[in-house]
Tab-separated table of C-alpha atoms in Angstrom:
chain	number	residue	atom	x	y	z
A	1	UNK	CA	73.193	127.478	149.104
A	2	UNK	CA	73.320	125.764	145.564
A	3	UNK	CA	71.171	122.552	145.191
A	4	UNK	CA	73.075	119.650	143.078
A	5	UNK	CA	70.489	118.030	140.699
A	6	UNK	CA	70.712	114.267	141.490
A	7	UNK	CA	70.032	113.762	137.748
A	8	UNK	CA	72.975	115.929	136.490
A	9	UNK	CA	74.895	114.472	139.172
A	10	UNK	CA	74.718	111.074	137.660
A	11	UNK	CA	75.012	112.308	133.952
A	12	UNK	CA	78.342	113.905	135.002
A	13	UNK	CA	79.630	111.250	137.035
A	14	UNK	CA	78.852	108.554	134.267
A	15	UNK	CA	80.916	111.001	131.954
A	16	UNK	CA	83.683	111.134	133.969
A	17	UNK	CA	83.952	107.175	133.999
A	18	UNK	CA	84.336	106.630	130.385
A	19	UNK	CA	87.461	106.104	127.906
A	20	UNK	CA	87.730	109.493	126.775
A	21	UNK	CA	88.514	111.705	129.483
A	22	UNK	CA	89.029	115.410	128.994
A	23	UNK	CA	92.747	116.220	130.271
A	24	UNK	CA	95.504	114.283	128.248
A	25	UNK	CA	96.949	112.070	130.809
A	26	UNK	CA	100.298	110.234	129.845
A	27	UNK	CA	99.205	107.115	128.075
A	28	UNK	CA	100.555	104.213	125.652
A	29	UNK	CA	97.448	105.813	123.364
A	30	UNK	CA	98.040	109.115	123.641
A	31	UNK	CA	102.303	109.358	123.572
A	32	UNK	CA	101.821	107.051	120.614
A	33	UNK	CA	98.064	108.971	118.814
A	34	UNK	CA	100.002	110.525	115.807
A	35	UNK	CA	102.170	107.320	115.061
A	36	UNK	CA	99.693	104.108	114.911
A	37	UNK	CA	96.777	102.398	117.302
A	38	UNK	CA	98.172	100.675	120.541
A	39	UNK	CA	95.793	97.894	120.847
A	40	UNK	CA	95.212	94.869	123.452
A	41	UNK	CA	93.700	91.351	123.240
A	42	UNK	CA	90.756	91.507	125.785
A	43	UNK	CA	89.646	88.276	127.408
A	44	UNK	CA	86.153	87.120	128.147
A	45	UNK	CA	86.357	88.650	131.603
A	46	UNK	CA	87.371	91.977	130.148
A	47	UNK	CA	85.071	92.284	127.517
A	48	UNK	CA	82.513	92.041	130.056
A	49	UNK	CA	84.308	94.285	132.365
A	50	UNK	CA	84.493	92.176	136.122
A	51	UNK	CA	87.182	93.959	137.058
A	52	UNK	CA	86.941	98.264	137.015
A	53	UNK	CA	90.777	98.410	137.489
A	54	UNK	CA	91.870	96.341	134.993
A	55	UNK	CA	88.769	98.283	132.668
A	56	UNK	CA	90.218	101.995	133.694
A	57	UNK	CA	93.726	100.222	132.532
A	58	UNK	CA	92.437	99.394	129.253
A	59	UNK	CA	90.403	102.588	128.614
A	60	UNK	CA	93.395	104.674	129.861
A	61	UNK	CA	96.392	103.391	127.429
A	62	UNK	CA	94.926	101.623	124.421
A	63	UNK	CA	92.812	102.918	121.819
A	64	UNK	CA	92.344	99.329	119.919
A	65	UNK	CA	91.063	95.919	120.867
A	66	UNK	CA	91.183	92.373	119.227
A	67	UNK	CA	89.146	89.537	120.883
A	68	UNK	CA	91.404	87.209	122.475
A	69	UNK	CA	89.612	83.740	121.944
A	70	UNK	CA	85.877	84.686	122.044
A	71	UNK	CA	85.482	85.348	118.022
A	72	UNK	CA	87.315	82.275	117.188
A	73	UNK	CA	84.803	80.071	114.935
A	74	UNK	CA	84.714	77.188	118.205
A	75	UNK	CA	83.043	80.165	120.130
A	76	UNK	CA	81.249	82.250	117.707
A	77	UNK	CA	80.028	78.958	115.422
A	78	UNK	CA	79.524	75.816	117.843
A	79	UNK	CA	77.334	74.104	115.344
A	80	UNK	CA	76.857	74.054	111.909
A	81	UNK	CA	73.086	75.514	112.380
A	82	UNK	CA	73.811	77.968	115.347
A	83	UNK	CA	76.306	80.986	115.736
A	84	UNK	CA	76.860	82.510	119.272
A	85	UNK	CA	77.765	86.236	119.390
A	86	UNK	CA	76.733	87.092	122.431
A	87	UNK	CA	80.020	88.181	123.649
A	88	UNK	CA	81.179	89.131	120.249
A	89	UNK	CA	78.142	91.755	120.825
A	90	UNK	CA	79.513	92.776	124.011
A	91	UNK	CA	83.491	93.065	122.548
A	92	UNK	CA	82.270	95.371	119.589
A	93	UNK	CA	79.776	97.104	121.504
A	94	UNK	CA	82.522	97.693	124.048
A	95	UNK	CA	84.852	98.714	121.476
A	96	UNK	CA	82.280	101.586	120.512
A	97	UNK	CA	81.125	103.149	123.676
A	98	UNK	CA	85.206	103.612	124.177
A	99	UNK	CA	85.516	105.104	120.803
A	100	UNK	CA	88.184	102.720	120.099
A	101	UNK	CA	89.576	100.816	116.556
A	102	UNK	CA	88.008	97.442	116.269
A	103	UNK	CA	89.892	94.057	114.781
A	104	UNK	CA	88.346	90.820	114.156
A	105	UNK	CA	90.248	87.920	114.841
A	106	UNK	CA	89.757	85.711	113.346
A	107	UNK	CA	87.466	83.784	109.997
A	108	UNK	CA	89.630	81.000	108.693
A	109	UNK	CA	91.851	79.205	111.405
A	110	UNK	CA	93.093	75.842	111.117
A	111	UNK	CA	93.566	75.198	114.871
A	112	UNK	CA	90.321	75.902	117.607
A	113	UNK	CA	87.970	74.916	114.999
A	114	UNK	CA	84.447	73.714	116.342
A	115	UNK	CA	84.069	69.909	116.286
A	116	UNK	CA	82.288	69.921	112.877
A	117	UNK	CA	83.781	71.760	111.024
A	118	UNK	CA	87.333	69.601	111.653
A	119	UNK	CA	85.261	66.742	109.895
A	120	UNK	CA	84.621	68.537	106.683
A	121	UNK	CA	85.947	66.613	103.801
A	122	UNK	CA	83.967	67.145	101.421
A	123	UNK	CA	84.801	70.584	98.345
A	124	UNK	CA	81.462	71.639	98.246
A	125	UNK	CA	80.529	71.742	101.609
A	126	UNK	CA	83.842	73.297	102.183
A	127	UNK	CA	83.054	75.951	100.195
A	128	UNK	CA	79.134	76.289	101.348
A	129	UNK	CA	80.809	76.753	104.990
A	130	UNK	CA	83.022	79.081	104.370
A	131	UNK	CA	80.532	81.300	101.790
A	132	UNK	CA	78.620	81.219	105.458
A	133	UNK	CA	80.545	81.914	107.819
A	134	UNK	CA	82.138	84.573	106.526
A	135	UNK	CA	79.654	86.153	105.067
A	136	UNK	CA	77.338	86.063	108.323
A	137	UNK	CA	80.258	86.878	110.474
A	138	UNK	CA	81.204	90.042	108.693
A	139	UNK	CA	77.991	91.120	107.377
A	140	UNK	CA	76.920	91.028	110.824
A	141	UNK	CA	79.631	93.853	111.906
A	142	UNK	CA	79.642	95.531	108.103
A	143	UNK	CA	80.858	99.202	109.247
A	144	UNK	CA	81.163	98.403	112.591
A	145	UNK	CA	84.376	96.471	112.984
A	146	UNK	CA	87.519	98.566	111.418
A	147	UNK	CA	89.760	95.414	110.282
A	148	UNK	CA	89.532	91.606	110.227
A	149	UNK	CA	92.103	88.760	110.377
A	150	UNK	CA	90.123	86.648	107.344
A	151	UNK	CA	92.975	83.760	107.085
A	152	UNK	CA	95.244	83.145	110.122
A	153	UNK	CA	98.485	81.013	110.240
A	154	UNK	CA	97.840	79.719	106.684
A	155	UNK	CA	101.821	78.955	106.378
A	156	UNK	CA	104.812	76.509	107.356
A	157	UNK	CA	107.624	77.622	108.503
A	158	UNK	CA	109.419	77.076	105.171
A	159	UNK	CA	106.838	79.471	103.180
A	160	UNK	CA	105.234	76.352	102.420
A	161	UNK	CA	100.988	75.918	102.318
A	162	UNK	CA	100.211	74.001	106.114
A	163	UNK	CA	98.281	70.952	105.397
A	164	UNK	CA	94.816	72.464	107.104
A	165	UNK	CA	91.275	71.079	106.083
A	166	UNK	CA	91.031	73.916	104.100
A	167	UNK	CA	93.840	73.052	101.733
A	168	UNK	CA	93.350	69.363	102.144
A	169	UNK	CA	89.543	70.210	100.961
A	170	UNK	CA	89.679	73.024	98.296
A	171	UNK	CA	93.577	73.521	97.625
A	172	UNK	CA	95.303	76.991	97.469
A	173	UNK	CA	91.994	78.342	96.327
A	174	UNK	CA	90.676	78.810	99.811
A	175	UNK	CA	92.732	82.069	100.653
A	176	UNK	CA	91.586	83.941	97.567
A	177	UNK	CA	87.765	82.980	98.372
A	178	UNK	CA	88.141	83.863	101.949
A	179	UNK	CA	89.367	87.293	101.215
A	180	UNK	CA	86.556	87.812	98.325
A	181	UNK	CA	84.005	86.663	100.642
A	182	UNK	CA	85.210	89.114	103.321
A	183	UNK	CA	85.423	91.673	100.867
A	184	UNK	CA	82.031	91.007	99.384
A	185	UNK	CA	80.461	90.889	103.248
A	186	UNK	CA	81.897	94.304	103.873
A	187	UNK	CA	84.097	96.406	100.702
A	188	UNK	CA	85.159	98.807	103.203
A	189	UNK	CA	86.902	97.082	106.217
A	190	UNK	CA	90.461	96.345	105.769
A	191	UNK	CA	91.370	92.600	105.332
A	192	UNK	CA	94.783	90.740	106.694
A	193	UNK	CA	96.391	88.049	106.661
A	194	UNK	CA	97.706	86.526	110.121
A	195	UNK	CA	100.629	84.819	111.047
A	196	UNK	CA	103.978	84.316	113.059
A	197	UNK	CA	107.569	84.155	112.497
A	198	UNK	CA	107.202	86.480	109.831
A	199	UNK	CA	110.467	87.764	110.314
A	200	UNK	CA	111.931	84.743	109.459
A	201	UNK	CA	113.495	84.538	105.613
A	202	UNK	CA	111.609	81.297	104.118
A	203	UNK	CA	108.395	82.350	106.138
A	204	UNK	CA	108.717	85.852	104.784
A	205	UNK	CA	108.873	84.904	101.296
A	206	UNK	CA	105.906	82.636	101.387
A	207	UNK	CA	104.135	85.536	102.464
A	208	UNK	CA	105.150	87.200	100.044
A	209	UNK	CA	104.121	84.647	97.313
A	210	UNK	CA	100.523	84.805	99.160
A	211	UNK	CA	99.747	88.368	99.296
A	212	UNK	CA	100.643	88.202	95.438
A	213	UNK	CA	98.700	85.952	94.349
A	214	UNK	CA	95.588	87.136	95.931
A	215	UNK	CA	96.044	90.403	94.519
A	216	UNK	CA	96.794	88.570	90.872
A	217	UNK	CA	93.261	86.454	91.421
A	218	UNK	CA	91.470	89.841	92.236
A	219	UNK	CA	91.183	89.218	96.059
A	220	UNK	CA	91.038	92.530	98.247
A	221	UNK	CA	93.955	91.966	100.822
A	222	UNK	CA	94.811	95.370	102.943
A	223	UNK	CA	97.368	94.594	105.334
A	224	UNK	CA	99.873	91.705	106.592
A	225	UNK	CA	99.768	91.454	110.707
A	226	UNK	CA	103.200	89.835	112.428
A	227	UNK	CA	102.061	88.305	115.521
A	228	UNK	CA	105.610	89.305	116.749
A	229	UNK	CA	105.893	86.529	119.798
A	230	UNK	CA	109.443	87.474	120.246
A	231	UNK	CA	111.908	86.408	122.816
A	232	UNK	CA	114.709	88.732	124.575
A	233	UNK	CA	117.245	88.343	121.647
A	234	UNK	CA	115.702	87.256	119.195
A	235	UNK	CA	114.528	88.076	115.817
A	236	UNK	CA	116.764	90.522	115.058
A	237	UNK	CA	115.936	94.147	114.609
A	238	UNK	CA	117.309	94.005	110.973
A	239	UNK	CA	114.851	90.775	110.377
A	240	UNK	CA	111.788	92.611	111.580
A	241	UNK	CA	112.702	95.671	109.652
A	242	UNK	CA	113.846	93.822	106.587
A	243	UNK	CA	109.774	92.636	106.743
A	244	UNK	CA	108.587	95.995	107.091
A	245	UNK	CA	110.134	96.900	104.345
A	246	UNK	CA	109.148	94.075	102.293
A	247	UNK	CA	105.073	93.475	102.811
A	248	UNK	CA	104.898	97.530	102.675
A	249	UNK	CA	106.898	97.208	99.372
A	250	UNK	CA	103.473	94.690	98.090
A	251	UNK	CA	101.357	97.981	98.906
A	252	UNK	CA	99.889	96.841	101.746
A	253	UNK	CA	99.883	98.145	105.714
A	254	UNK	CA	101.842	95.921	108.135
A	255	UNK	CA	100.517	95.762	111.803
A	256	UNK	CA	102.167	93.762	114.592
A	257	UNK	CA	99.323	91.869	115.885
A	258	UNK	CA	99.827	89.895	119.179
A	259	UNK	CA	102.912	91.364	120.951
A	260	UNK	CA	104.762	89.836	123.847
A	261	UNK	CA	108.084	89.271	124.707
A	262	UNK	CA	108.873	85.642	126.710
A	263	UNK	CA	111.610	86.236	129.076
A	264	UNK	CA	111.609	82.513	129.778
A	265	UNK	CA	114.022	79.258	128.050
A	266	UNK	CA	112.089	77.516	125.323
A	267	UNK	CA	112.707	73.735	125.975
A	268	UNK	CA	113.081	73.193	121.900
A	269	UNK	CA	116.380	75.635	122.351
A	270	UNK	CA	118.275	73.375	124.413
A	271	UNK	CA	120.721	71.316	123.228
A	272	UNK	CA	121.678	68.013	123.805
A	273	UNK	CA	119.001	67.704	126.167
A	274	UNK	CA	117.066	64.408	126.048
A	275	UNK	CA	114.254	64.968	124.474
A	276	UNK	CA	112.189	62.628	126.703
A	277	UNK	CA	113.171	64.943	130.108
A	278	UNK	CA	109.562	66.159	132.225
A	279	UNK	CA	109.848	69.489	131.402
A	280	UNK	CA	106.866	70.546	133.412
A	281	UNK	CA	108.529	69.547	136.591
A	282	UNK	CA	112.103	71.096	135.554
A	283	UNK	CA	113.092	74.257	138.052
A	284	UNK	CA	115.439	75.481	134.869
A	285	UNK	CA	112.544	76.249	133.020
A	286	UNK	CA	110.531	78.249	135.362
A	287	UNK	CA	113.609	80.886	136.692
A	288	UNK	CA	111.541	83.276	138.252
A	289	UNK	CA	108.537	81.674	139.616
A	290	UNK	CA	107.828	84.533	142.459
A	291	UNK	CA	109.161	87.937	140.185
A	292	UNK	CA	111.416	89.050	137.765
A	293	UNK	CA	115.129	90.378	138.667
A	294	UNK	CA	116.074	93.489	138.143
A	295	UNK	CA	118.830	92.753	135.545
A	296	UNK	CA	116.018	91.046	133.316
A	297	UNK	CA	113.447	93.983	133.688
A	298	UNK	CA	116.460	95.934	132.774
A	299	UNK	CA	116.387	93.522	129.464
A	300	UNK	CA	112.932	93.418	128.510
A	301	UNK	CA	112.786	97.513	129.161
A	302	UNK	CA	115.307	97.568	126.970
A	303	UNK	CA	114.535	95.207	124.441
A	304	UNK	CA	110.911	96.950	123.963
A	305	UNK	CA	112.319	100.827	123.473
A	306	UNK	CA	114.653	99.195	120.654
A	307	UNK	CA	111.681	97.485	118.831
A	308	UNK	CA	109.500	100.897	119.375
A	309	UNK	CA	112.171	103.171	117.779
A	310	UNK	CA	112.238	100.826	114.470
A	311	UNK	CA	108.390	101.061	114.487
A	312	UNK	CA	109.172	104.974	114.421
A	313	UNK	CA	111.191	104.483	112.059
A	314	UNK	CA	108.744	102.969	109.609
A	315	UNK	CA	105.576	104.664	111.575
A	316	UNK	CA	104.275	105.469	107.727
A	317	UNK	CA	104.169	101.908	107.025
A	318	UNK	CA	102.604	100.387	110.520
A	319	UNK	CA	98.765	100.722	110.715
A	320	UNK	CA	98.597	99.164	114.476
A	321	UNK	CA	100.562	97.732	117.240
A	322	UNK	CA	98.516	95.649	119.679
A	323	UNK	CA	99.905	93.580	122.758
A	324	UNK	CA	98.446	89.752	123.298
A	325	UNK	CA	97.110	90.466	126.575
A	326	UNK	CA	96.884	93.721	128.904
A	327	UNK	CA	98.811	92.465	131.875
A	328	UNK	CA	101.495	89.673	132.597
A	329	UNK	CA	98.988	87.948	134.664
A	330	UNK	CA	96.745	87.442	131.885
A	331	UNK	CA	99.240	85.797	129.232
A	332	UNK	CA	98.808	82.772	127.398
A	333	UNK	CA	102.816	82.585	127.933
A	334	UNK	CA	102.681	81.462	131.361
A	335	UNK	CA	100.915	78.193	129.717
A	336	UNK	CA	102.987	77.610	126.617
A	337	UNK	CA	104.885	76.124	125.767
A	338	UNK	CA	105.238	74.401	129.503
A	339	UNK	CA	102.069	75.182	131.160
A	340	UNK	CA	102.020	76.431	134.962
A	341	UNK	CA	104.888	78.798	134.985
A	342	UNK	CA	105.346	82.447	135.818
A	343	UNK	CA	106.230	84.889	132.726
A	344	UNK	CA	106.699	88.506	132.503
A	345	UNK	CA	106.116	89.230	128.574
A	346	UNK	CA	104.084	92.272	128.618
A	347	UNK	CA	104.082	96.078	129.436
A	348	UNK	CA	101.960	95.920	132.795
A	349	UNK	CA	103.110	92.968	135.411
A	350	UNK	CA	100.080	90.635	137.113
A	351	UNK	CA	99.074	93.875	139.482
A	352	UNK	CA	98.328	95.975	136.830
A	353	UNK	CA	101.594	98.538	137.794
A	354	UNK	CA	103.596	99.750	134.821
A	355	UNK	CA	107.132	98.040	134.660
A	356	UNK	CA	110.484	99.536	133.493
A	357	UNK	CA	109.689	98.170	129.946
A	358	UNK	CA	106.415	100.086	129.823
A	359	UNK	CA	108.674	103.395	130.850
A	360	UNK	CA	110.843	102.947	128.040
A	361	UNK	CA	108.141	102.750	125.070
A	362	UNK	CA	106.557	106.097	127.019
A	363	UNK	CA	109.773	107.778	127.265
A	364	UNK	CA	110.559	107.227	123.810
A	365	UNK	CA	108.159	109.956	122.838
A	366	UNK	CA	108.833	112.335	125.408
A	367	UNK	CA	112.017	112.416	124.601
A	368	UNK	CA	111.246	114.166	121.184
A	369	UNK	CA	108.500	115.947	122.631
C-alpha cells in the first residue's frame, strides 16, 4: 500500500487551483492567446476573491484585469496627505499569482475625484498634485503593472477639451505633464489615453489632435483605449474600423477598454417624448426585467461575432480587448443610465453560464482552427 504525503498532498492540490492549469481547456484566453489579451474589470469583491466560482470564471477565460473603481484617485487618494492601496495591493498582487497582464485605470479623471482635490483652483498646487500622485501611484507599481490609463475622458463629444479642473487650472498643458510624469515614474509601462465614443467622427479627430500633440511636446503616449459601450446597432462596424485604422495610423496600439453591449432603450433616443416623463418608473424602459428572449440573445450573439471578426481583422493593430465587468449581474448597465433595471450586456449572464453571444466569439476561432 502507497502512503500519500499530507504535505505533497496539499502542494498538489494548491497547484491544481490556480489560473494556469496544465490541459488547454476552451477559453476566451486561450481561443483568443495568439491574437490580443481578453481582459475583465474586477470589482472589489473579486479582487478579494468572496466568491470561488466567479474566481475559477475569471482565472479560466481572461488573461488581463483592470480595476473596476478601486484605483480611481477617490479610493486610492482620500486625502491630500494619505493614499490607500490596500486593495490596489490585493488587485496587482492578484494579477501576478494568475500570471495575468495588468492595466491601471486610472491617474487623471475628471469625474470620482476625492473631495479635495475637486476644490483645487489654484496652478501650482495643480501641478504639485498631480507631480504626486502620479508619480507615487506609478512608482509604486514601476515593473509591476503592464499599462496605465494616465488621462481618462479628457474630451467633448465635439473633439473639443471638457472643461475639468484640470483644464480650468493649468490649460491644455495638463495632458502632456500627465503622460511625462507617468513616463518619468515608470519609462517602460505603456501609457493611454481613455475615452468613449471614439468611433464617433468629431470625437475621433480630437483624439487625434491629442495624441499629436503630446508626441510634438515630447510626451511618451503608447496606445489609445475605446471604451466601446456600444448598443445592438450601433456604431457601425465601418466607424469602429475607420478608428482602428486611424489611431494605429499615429503609431500607437489601440485597445478596446471597457466592453459591453446594452441591449436596453436609452431614454435620450426617444423622440418626442417629454422630457420631464419618470423614467425610472416607465415598464418601456426595463423590457426584460426577469431574462432576455431568445430573438435578442440571438442579436447580441450576433452582434459580438461581427465586432470579433473586425478585431481579427486588424489583430496586428489591437494590443487588448477587455469586457467592463465579468458577468451581466455585475454591470454598471443595469444602473445607468436609469438605475434598477435588468441588462444583459456581457458574455456570461448573472449565473455565471456562458450565453449564445459568448459561443459566437469562441466559435469564431474554431472555425479556422
Amino acid at each position: 500500500m502507497k502512503i500519500i504525503n499530507p504535505y505533497l498532498l496539499a502542494i498538489t492540490t494548491l497547484l491544481l487551483v490556480n489560473c494556469s492549469p496544465k490541459k488547454e481547456v476552451t477559453s476566451l484566453k486561450n481561443s483568443y492567446k495568439d491574437d490580443f489579451y481578453i481582459g475583465t474589470a474586477l470589482s472589489a469583491d473579486q479582487i478579494e476573491e468572496k466568491d470561488s466560482k466567479v474566481d475559477s470564471l475569471i482565472c479560466k477565460e481572461f488573461n488581463a484585469i483592470t480595476a473596476e473603481n478601486i484605483m480611481k484617485s477617490m479610493f486610492v487618494h482620500p486625502q491630500k496627505d494619505k493614499y490607500d492601496f490596500a486593495l490596489a495591493d490585493k488587485f496587482v498582487a492578484y494579477g501576478e499569482k494568475n500570471k495575468m497582464f495588468i492595466h491601471g485605470h486610472t491617474l487623471i479623471w475628471h469625474s470620482q475625484l476625492a473631495p479635495w482635490m475637486e476644490k483645487i483652483k489654484d496652478s501650482t498646487e495643480m501641478k504639485s498634485f498631480m507631480k504626486d500622485h502620479i508619480t507615487t501611484i506609478v512608482s509604486k507599481y514601476k515593473g509591476r503593472i503592464n499599462s496605465w490609463d494616465v488621462v481618462n475622458e479628457a474630451l467633448n463629444e465635439d473633439g473639443t477639451l471638457r472643461q475639468s479642473v484640470f483644464l480650468k487650472t493649468l490649460g491644455e498643458s495638463y495632458l502632456i505633464d500627465a503622460f511625462k510624469l507617468a513616463a518619468a515614474a515608470d519609462p517602460k509601462v505603456d501609457l493611454y489615453y481613455n475615452d468613449y465614443n471614439l468611433e464617433d467622427p468629431a470625437k475621433r479627430e480630437g483624439v487625434i489632435r491629442l495624441v499629436k500633440k503630446i508626441k510634438a511636446a515630447g510626451g511618451k503616449i503608447d496606445g489609445v483605449g475605446s471604451q466601446g459601450h456600444w448598443k445592438l446597432n450601433s456604431p457601425s462596424l465601418e466607424e469602429i474600423e475607420k478608428s482602428i485604422l486611424a489611431y494605429s495610423a499615429l503609431g500607437v496600439k489601440v485597445a478596446f477598454t471597457e466592453l459591453d453591449i446594452t441591449v436596453l432603450p436609452n431614454p435620450w433616443d426617444l423622440k418626442g417624448a417629454d422630457v420631464n416623463q419618470n423614467f425610472e418608473g416607465n415598464p418601456k424602459m426595463n423590457p426584460y426585467p426577469k431574462s432576455l428572449p431568445d430573438s435578442i440573445q440571438t442579436q447580441l450573439a450576433q452582434r459580438y461575432a461581427d465586432i470579433f471578426k473586425l478585431f481579427l481583422k486588424h489583430k496586428d493593430k489591437i494590443s487588448r480587448v477587455t469586457f467592463w465587468g465579468v458577468h451581466d449581474g455585475q454591470s454598471w448597465l443595469n444602473d445607468w443610465p436609469i438605475k434598477g433595471r435588468t441588462n444583459y450586456p456581457l458574455l456570461f449572464d448573472a449565473q455565471l453560464r456562458p450565453k449564445k453571444a459568448y459561443e459566437s466569439v469562441v466559435q469564431l476561432k474554431e472555425a479556422k482552427q
